[in-house]
PDB file of C-alpha atoms in Angstrom:
ATOM      1  CA  MET N   1       4.411  15.320   0.718  1.00 81.00           C
ATOM      2  CA  ILE N   2       5.483  17.695   3.389  1.00 81.00           C
ATOM      3  CA  ILE N   3       4.203  17.609   6.855  1.00 79.00           C
ATOM      4  CA  ASN N   4       4.417  20.995   8.599  1.00 74.00           C
ATOM      5  CA  LYS N   5       1.331  20.523  10.829  1.00 74.00           C
ATOM      6  CA  GLN N   6       2.286  19.885  14.489  1.00 87.00           C
ATOM      7  CA  ASN N   7      -0.969  18.120  15.626  1.00 92.00           C
ATOM      8  CA  ILE N   8      -2.807  15.538  13.564  1.00 94.00           C
ATOM      9  CA  ASN N   9      -5.822  13.560  14.760  1.00 96.00           C
ATOM     10  CA  ILE N  10      -6.848  10.304  13.072  1.00 97.00           C
ATOM     11  CA  SER N  11     -10.196   8.566  13.915  1.00 96.00           C
ATOM     12  CA  LYS N  12     -10.566   6.149  11.037  1.00 95.00           C
ATOM     13  CA  ASP N  13      -8.274   4.002   9.017  1.00 95.00           C
ATOM     14  CA  LEU N  14      -5.804   5.985   6.873  1.00 96.00           C
ATOM     15  CA  ASP N  15      -3.759   4.379   4.045  1.00 95.00           C
ATOM     16  CA  LEU N  16      -0.845   6.445   2.614  1.00 96.00           C
ATOM     17  CA  GLU N  17       0.661   4.574  -0.440  1.00 97.00           C
ATOM     18  CA  ASN N  18       3.518   5.508  -2.841  1.00 98.00           C
ATOM     19  CA  LYS N  19       4.367   8.718  -1.036  1.00 96.00           C
ATOM     20  CA  ASN N  20       7.702  10.651  -0.306  1.00 96.00           C
ATOM     21  CA  ILE N  21       6.866  11.983   3.235  1.00 95.00           C
ATOM     22  CA  PHE N  22       9.077  14.688   4.650  1.00 94.00           C
ATOM     23  CA  ILE N  23       8.727  15.746   8.248  1.00 92.00           C
ATOM     24  CA  ASN N  24       9.439  19.400   8.483  1.00 88.00           C
ATOM     25  CA  SER N  25       8.603  20.117  12.112  1.00 88.00           C
ATOM     26  CA  ASN N  26       7.838  18.103  15.364  1.00 93.00           C
ATOM     27  CA  VAL N  27       4.612  16.328  14.816  1.00 95.00           C
ATOM     28  CA  LYS N  28       2.098  14.597  17.194  1.00 96.00           C
ATOM     29  CA  ILE N  29      -0.172  12.091  15.497  1.00 97.00           C
ATOM     30  CA  CYS N  30      -3.169  11.186  17.792  1.00 97.00           C
ATOM     31  CA  ILE N  31      -4.726   7.957  16.783  1.00 97.00           C
ATOM     32  CA  GLU N  32      -8.090   6.871  18.332  1.00 96.00           C
ATOM     33  CA  GLU N  33     -11.163   4.759  17.621  1.00 94.00           C
ATOM     34  CA  ASN N  34      -8.962   1.695  16.838  1.00 94.00           C
ATOM     35  CA  ALA N  35      -7.831   3.361  13.711  1.00 96.00           C
ATOM     36  CA  VAL N  36      -4.913   2.141  11.817  1.00 95.00           C
ATOM     37  CA  LEU N  37      -2.334   4.388  10.140  1.00 96.00           C
ATOM     38  CA  THR N  38      -0.687   2.350   7.299  1.00 96.00           C
ATOM     39  CA  ILE N  39       2.102   3.805   5.288  1.00 97.00           C
ATOM     40  CA  LYS N  40       3.148   1.375   2.427  1.00 97.00           C
ATOM     41  CA  ASN N  41       5.522   1.555  -0.533  1.00 98.00           C
ATOM     42  CA  SER N  42       6.636   4.910   0.565  1.00 98.00           C
ATOM     43  CA  SER N  43       9.699   6.764   2.075  1.00 97.00           C
ATOM     44  CA  ILE N  44       9.437   8.934   5.160  1.00 97.00           C
ATOM     45  CA  TYR N  45      12.392  11.103   6.383  1.00 94.00           C
ATOM     46  CA  ASP N  46      13.078  14.397   8.137  1.00 92.00           C
ATOM     47  CA  ASN N  47      15.841  17.108   8.190  1.00 84.00           C
ATOM     48  CA  GLY N  48      17.627  15.396  11.131  1.00 81.00           C
ATOM     49  CA  ASN N  49      16.203  17.440  14.033  1.00 81.00           C
ATOM     50  CA  GLN N  50      12.605  16.486  14.091  1.00 87.00           C
ATOM     51  CA  LYS N  51      10.410  14.162  16.363  1.00 94.00           C
ATOM     52  CA  ILE N  52       7.418  12.365  15.261  1.00 96.00           C
ATOM     53  CA  SER N  53       5.113  10.961  18.070  1.00 97.00           C
ATOM     54  CA  PHE N  54       2.400   8.418  17.488  1.00 97.00           C
ATOM     55  CA  LEU N  55       0.087   8.649  20.453  1.00 98.00           C
ATOM     56  CA  GLY N  56      -2.906   6.405  21.365  1.00 97.00           C
ATOM     57  CA  CYS N  57      -5.818   8.585  22.206  1.00 96.00           C
ATOM     58  CA  GLY N  58      -9.293   8.119  23.699  1.00 93.00           C
ATOM     59  CA  ASN N  59     -10.719   4.801  25.032  1.00 93.00           C
ATOM     60  CA  ASN N  60      -9.943   2.947  21.927  1.00 94.00           C
ATOM     61  CA  PRO N  61      -6.371   3.887  20.911  1.00 96.00           C
ATOM     62  CA  GLY N  62      -5.235   2.867  17.333  1.00 96.00           C
ATOM     63  CA  SER N  63      -1.862   1.579  15.808  1.00 96.00           C
ATOM     64  CA  VAL N  64       0.618   2.132  13.053  1.00 97.00           C
ATOM     65  CA  VAL N  65       1.978  -0.053  10.351  1.00 97.00           C
ATOM     66  CA  PHE N  66       4.896   0.625   8.017  1.00 97.00           C
ATOM     67  CA  LYS N  67       4.937  -1.839   4.964  1.00 97.00           C
ATOM     68  CA  ASN N  68       7.470  -2.037   2.067  1.00 98.00           C
ATOM     69  CA  SER N  69       8.785   1.304   3.001  1.00 98.00           C
ATOM     70  CA  ASN N  70      12.082   3.055   3.832  1.00 98.00           C
ATOM     71  CA  ILE N  71      11.962   4.834   7.197  1.00 98.00           C
ATOM     72  CA  ASP N  72      14.950   7.253   7.979  1.00 97.00           C
ATOM     73  CA  LEU N  73      14.118   9.556  11.002  1.00 96.00           C
ATOM     74  CA  LYS N  74      15.848  11.020  13.896  1.00 96.00           C
ATOM     75  CA  ASN N  75      13.417  10.473  16.847  1.00 97.00           C
ATOM     76  CA  ILE N  76      10.080   8.400  17.189  1.00 97.00           C
ATOM     77  CA  GLU N  77       8.058   8.282  20.151  1.00 98.00           C
ATOM     78  CA  VAL N  78       5.314   5.580  20.551  1.00 97.00           C
ATOM     79  CA  ARG N  79       2.953   5.946  23.373  1.00 97.00           C
ATOM     80  CA  GLY N  80      -0.310   4.193  24.347  1.00 97.00           C
ATOM     81  CA  LEU N  81      -0.735   2.413  21.108  1.00 96.00           C
ATOM     82  CA  SER N  82      -2.896  -0.709  20.689  1.00 94.00           C
ATOM     83  CA  PHE N  83      -2.603  -3.442  18.013  1.00 91.00           C
ATOM     84  CA  PRO N  84      -4.193  -3.337  14.633  1.00 91.00           C
ATOM     85  CA  ILE N  85      -7.755  -4.683  14.181  1.00 77.00           C
ATOM     86  CA  LYS N  86      -7.976  -5.650  10.554  1.00 70.00           C
ATOM     87  CA  ASN N  87      -9.846  -8.554   8.825  1.00 62.00           C
ATOM     88  CA  LEU N  88      -7.453 -11.293   7.412  1.00 56.00           C
ATOM     89  CA  HIS N  89      -4.383  -9.247   8.613  1.00 66.00           C
ATOM     90  CA  THR N  90      -3.020 -10.194  11.967  1.00 77.00           C
ATOM     91  CA  LEU N  91      -0.338  -7.960  13.692  1.00 89.00           C
ATOM     92  CA  TYR N  92       0.390  -7.591  17.359  1.00 89.00           C
ATOM     93  CA  GLY N  93       2.380  -4.421  17.750  1.00 94.00           C
ATOM     94  CA  GLY N  94       1.543  -0.870  18.359  1.00 96.00           C
ATOM     95  CA  LEU N  95       4.149   0.095  15.813  1.00 97.00           C
ATOM     96  CA  ASN N  96       4.677  -2.648  13.154  1.00 97.00           C
ATOM     97  CA  ILE N  97       7.571  -2.591  10.686  1.00 97.00           C
ATOM     98  CA  VAL N  98       6.901  -4.942   7.909  1.00 97.00           C
ATOM     99  CA  GLN N  99       9.255  -5.756   4.918  1.00 98.00           C
ATOM    100  CA  SER N 100      10.882  -2.452   5.435  1.00 98.00           C
ATOM    101  CA  GLN N 101      14.166  -0.563   5.988  1.00 98.00           C
ATOM    102  CA  PHE N 102      13.953   1.225   9.336  1.00 98.00           C
ATOM    103  CA  LYS N 103      16.861   3.607  10.360  1.00 98.00           C
ATOM    104  CA  VAL N 104      16.143   5.791  13.446  1.00 97.00           C
ATOM    105  CA  ASP N 105      18.397   7.348  16.062  1.00 97.00           C
ATOM    106  CA  ASN N 106      15.991   6.987  19.053  1.00 98.00           C
ATOM    107  CA  LEU N 107      12.919   5.028  19.385  1.00 98.00           C
ATOM    108  CA  LEU N 108      10.926   5.680  22.648  1.00 98.00           C
ATOM    109  CA  ILE N 109       8.123   3.319  23.614  1.00 98.00           C
ATOM    110  CA  ASN N 110       5.906   4.012  26.512  1.00 97.00           C
ATOM    111  CA  ASN N 111       2.603   2.587  28.117  1.00 96.00           C
ATOM    112  CA  SER N 112       2.105   0.079  25.363  1.00 93.00           C
ATOM    113  CA  LEU N 113      -1.404  -1.562  25.221  1.00 92.00           C
ATOM    114  CA  SER N 114      -0.443  -4.060  22.450  1.00 91.00           C
ATOM    115  CA  GLU N 115       1.082  -7.462  22.581  1.00 89.00           C
ATOM    116  CA  ASP N 116       4.430  -5.942  21.364  1.00 94.00           C
ATOM    117  CA  GLY N 117       5.664  -2.475  21.774  1.00 96.00           C
ATOM    118  CA  VAL N 118       7.283  -2.686  18.408  1.00 97.00           C
ATOM    119  CA  ASN N 119       7.102  -5.502  15.970  1.00 97.00           C
ATOM    120  CA  PHE N 120       9.776  -6.058  13.267  1.00 98.00           C
ATOM    121  CA  ILE N 121       8.771  -8.536  10.501  1.00 97.00           C
ATOM    122  CA  ASN N 122      10.975  -9.315   7.530  1.00 98.00           C
ATOM    123  CA  SER N 123      12.814  -6.008   7.772  1.00 98.00           C
ATOM    124  CA  LYS N 124      16.254  -4.569   8.139  1.00 98.00           C
ATOM    125  CA  ILE N 125      16.578  -2.559  11.322  1.00 98.00           C
ATOM    126  CA  ASP N 126      19.378   0.064  12.321  1.00 98.00           C
ATOM    127  CA  VAL N 127      18.645   1.916  15.440  1.00 98.00           C
ATOM    128  CA  LYS N 128      21.007   3.750  17.797  1.00 98.00           C
ATOM    129  CA  LYS N 129      18.827   3.652  20.964  1.00 98.00           C
ATOM    130  CA  ILE N 130      15.570   1.908  21.840  1.00 98.00           C
ATOM    131  CA  GLN N 131      13.967   2.711  25.235  1.00 98.00           C
ATOM    132  CA  ALA N 132      10.809   0.847  26.412  1.00 98.00           C
ATOM    133  CA  LYS N 133       8.900   1.419  29.568  1.00 98.00           C
ATOM    134  CA  ASN N 134       5.592   0.004  30.978  1.00 97.00           C
ATOM    135  CA  ILE N 135       4.951  -2.612  28.356  1.00 96.00           C
ATOM    136  CA  GLN N 136       2.012  -4.972  28.592  1.00 93.00           C
ATOM    137  CA  SER N 137       3.773  -7.828  26.985  1.00 94.00           C
ATOM    138  CA  ASP N 138       6.955  -7.977  24.699  1.00 96.00           C
ATOM    139  CA  ALA N 139       8.856  -4.605  24.227  1.00 98.00           C
ATOM    140  CA  ILE N 140      10.714  -5.548  21.102  1.00 98.00           C
ATOM    141  CA  ASP N 141       9.701  -8.514  18.998  1.00 97.00           C
ATOM    142  CA  SER N 142      11.580  -9.485  15.903  1.00 98.00           C
ATOM    143  CA  ASP N 143      10.518 -12.018  13.252  1.00 97.00           C
ATOM    144  CA  SER N 144      12.709 -12.983  10.367  1.00 98.00           C
ATOM    145  CA  SER N 145      14.676  -9.623  10.544  1.00 98.00           C
ATOM    146  CA  SER N 146      18.118  -8.269  10.668  1.00 98.00           C
ATOM    147  CA  LEU N 147      18.833  -5.931  13.621  1.00 98.00           C
ATOM    148  CA  LYS N 148      21.706  -3.519  14.438  1.00 98.00           C
ATOM    149  CA  ILE N 149      21.039  -1.798  17.623  1.00 98.00           C
ATOM    150  CA  SER N 150      23.541   0.237  19.703  1.00 98.00           C
ATOM    151  CA  GLU N 151      21.598   0.443  22.799  1.00 98.00           C
ATOM    152  CA  ILE N 152      18.463  -1.123  24.323  1.00 98.00           C
ATOM    153  CA  ILE N 153      16.807  -0.013  27.713  1.00 98.00           C
ATOM    154  CA  CYS N 154      13.811  -1.923  28.947  1.00 98.00           C
ATOM    155  CA  GLU N 155      11.983  -1.118  32.220  1.00 98.00           C
ATOM    156  CA  GLU N 156       8.702  -2.565  33.553  1.00 97.00           C
ATOM    157  CA  VAL N 157       7.986  -5.075  30.946  1.00 97.00           C
ATOM    158  CA  LYS N 158       5.400  -7.822  31.582  1.00 96.00           C
ATOM    159  CA  ASN N 159       6.850 -10.323  29.247  1.00 97.00           C
ATOM    160  CA  ASP N 160      10.169 -10.183  27.205  1.00 98.00           C
ATOM    161  CA  CYS N 161      12.354  -7.202  26.692  1.00 98.00           C
ATOM    162  CA  LEU N 162      13.933  -8.564  23.467  1.00 98.00           C
ATOM    163  CA  ASP N 163      12.219 -11.476  21.714  1.00 98.00           C
ATOM    164  CA  LEU N 164      13.923 -12.847  18.510  1.00 98.00           C
ATOM    165  CA  SER N 165      12.512 -15.435  16.130  1.00 98.00           C
ATOM    166  CA  TYR N 166      14.328 -16.389  12.768  1.00 98.00           C
ATOM    167  CA  SER N 167      16.416 -13.254  13.255  1.00 98.00           C
ATOM    168  CA  ARG N 168      19.913 -11.957  13.384  1.00 98.00           C
ATOM    169  CA  ALA N 169      20.781  -9.288  15.913  1.00 98.00           C
ATOM    170  CA  ASN N 170      23.868  -7.244  16.797  1.00 98.00           C
ATOM    171  CA  VAL N 171      23.421  -5.326  20.013  1.00 98.00           C
ATOM    172  CA  ASN N 172      26.147  -3.227  21.794  1.00 98.00           C
ATOM    173  CA  SER N 173      24.400  -2.641  25.109  1.00 98.00           C
ATOM    174  CA  LEU N 174      21.259  -3.964  26.811  1.00 98.00           C
ATOM    175  CA  TYR N 175      19.869  -2.901  30.206  1.00 98.00           C
ATOM    176  CA  GLY N 176      16.763  -4.642  31.628  1.00 98.00           C
ATOM    177  CA  ARG N 177      14.963  -3.902  34.897  1.00 98.00           C
ATOM    178  CA  ASP N 178      11.614  -5.323  36.288  1.00 98.00           C
ATOM    179  CA  ILE N 179      11.218  -7.772  33.321  1.00 98.00           C
ATOM    180  CA  GLN N 180       8.522 -10.201  34.278  1.00 97.00           C
ATOM    181  CA  ASP N 181       9.660 -12.928  31.921  1.00 97.00           C
ATOM    182  CA  LYS N 182      12.883 -13.128  29.799  1.00 97.00           C
ATOM    183  CA  VAL N 183      15.086 -10.086  29.360  1.00 98.00           C
ATOM    184  CA  VAL N 184      16.457 -11.830  26.025  1.00 98.00           C
ATOM    185  CA  SER N 185      14.547 -14.670  24.354  1.00 98.00           C
ATOM    186  CA  ALA N 186      16.385 -16.036  21.189  1.00 98.00           C
ATOM    187  CA  GLY N 187      14.348 -18.767  19.398  1.00 98.00           C
ATOM    188  CA  GLU N 188      13.672 -20.414  16.027  1.00 97.00           C
ATOM    189  CA  ALA N 189      17.307 -20.476  14.839  1.00 98.00           C
ATOM    190  CA  SER N 190      18.106 -16.808  15.769  1.00 98.00           C
ATOM    191  CA  ILE N 191      21.597 -15.493  16.143  1.00 98.00           C
ATOM    192  CA  LEU N 192      22.370 -12.827  18.669  1.00 98.00           C
ATOM    193  CA  ASN N 193      25.703 -10.999  19.316  1.00 98.00           C
ATOM    194  CA  LEU N 194      25.394  -9.024  22.446  1.00 98.00           C
ATOM    195  CA  ILE N 195      28.508  -6.981  23.731  1.00 98.00           C
ATOM    196  CA  ASP N 196      27.253  -5.824  27.145  1.00 98.00           C
ATOM    197  CA  ALA N 197      24.150  -7.081  29.184  1.00 97.00           C
ATOM    198  CA  ARG N 198      23.062  -5.582  32.517  1.00 97.00           C
ATOM    199  CA  LEU N 199      20.022  -7.115  34.055  1.00 96.00           C
ATOM    200  CA  GLU N 200      18.202  -6.168  37.350  1.00 96.00           C
ATOM    201  CA  LYS N 201      15.127  -7.461  39.265  1.00 96.00           C
ATOM    202  CA  SER N 202      13.929  -9.713  36.389  1.00 96.00           C
ATOM    203  CA  GLU N 203      12.584 -13.173  36.221  1.00 96.00           C
ATOM    204  CA  ILE N 204      14.997 -14.749  33.716  1.00 96.00           C
ATOM    205  CA  GLY N 205      18.136 -13.253  32.131  1.00 96.00           C
ATOM    206  CA  ILE N 206      18.860 -14.850  28.795  1.00 96.00           C
ATOM    207  CA  VAL N 207      17.330 -17.838  27.003  1.00 97.00           C
ATOM    208  CA  ALA N 208      18.662 -19.459  23.831  1.00 97.00           C
ATOM    209  CA  LYS N 209      16.309 -22.255  22.285  1.00 96.00           C
ATOM    210  CA  ASP N 210      15.306 -23.895  19.112  1.00 96.00           C
ATOM    211  CA  SER N 211      18.748 -24.140  17.674  1.00 97.00           C
ATOM    212  CA  SER N 212      19.493 -20.414  18.327  1.00 98.00           C
ATOM    213  CA  ASN N 213      23.090 -19.052  19.078  1.00 98.00           C
ATOM    214  CA  VAL N 214      23.799 -16.185  21.745  1.00 98.00           C
ATOM    215  CA  TYR N 215      27.145 -14.759  22.029  1.00 98.00           C
ATOM    216  CA  VAL N 216      27.659 -12.398  25.116  1.00 97.00           C
ATOM    217  CA  ASN N 217      30.911 -10.493  26.046  1.00 98.00           C
ATOM    218  CA  ASN N 218      29.945  -9.091  29.353  1.00 97.00           C
ATOM    219  CA  PHE N 219      27.050 -10.402  31.451  1.00 96.00           C
ATOM    220  CA  ASN N 220      26.035  -8.453  34.747  1.00 96.00           C
ATOM    221  CA  VAL N 221      22.936  -9.688  36.611  1.00 92.00           C
TER     222      VAL N 221
END
């Protein structure tokens, strides 16, 4: 399945299953009417130069779920998404990565309307840079996942920048500004290795709880 179309509108739930999806050009996917775009048991990749944007549109923006999939993309933008509304299926992120492998160079999250800007669940994450700004609750929420992230930048987040539960994370650099709760929250036996942390104008710097271990080389607050 090759996506060449640059603008796609989704106004009702769309499930793509057992697909090989190739992004061949920059694409903007506008999701409205509380629609949920679900991609499962699939692979999605590009030629290394493209950007895919998931945009919440209208008065009732939608959300995105990757499940049991392999995501290997250069640039992803997530803007103005809400959380999925589905019976017997509770997720809290605008972008939800569930039981998947997620490899991305740049992940940009803006104006999140969901509880989590991005929610990683039982997944393996390899991201060079995550930027999150103007987030209603948590920017990055990880549950039972393995994370390798080179750089995190969080600004104007109403809850936590990085929230770990039952997760292992290696982060090279983290910058947090105007975080209204915790810049880093490690709970439920999580392990975090953080090389460089720089925090400004935030409520709480780093919290380790529930038998979690946090190792920090440089801490500037």
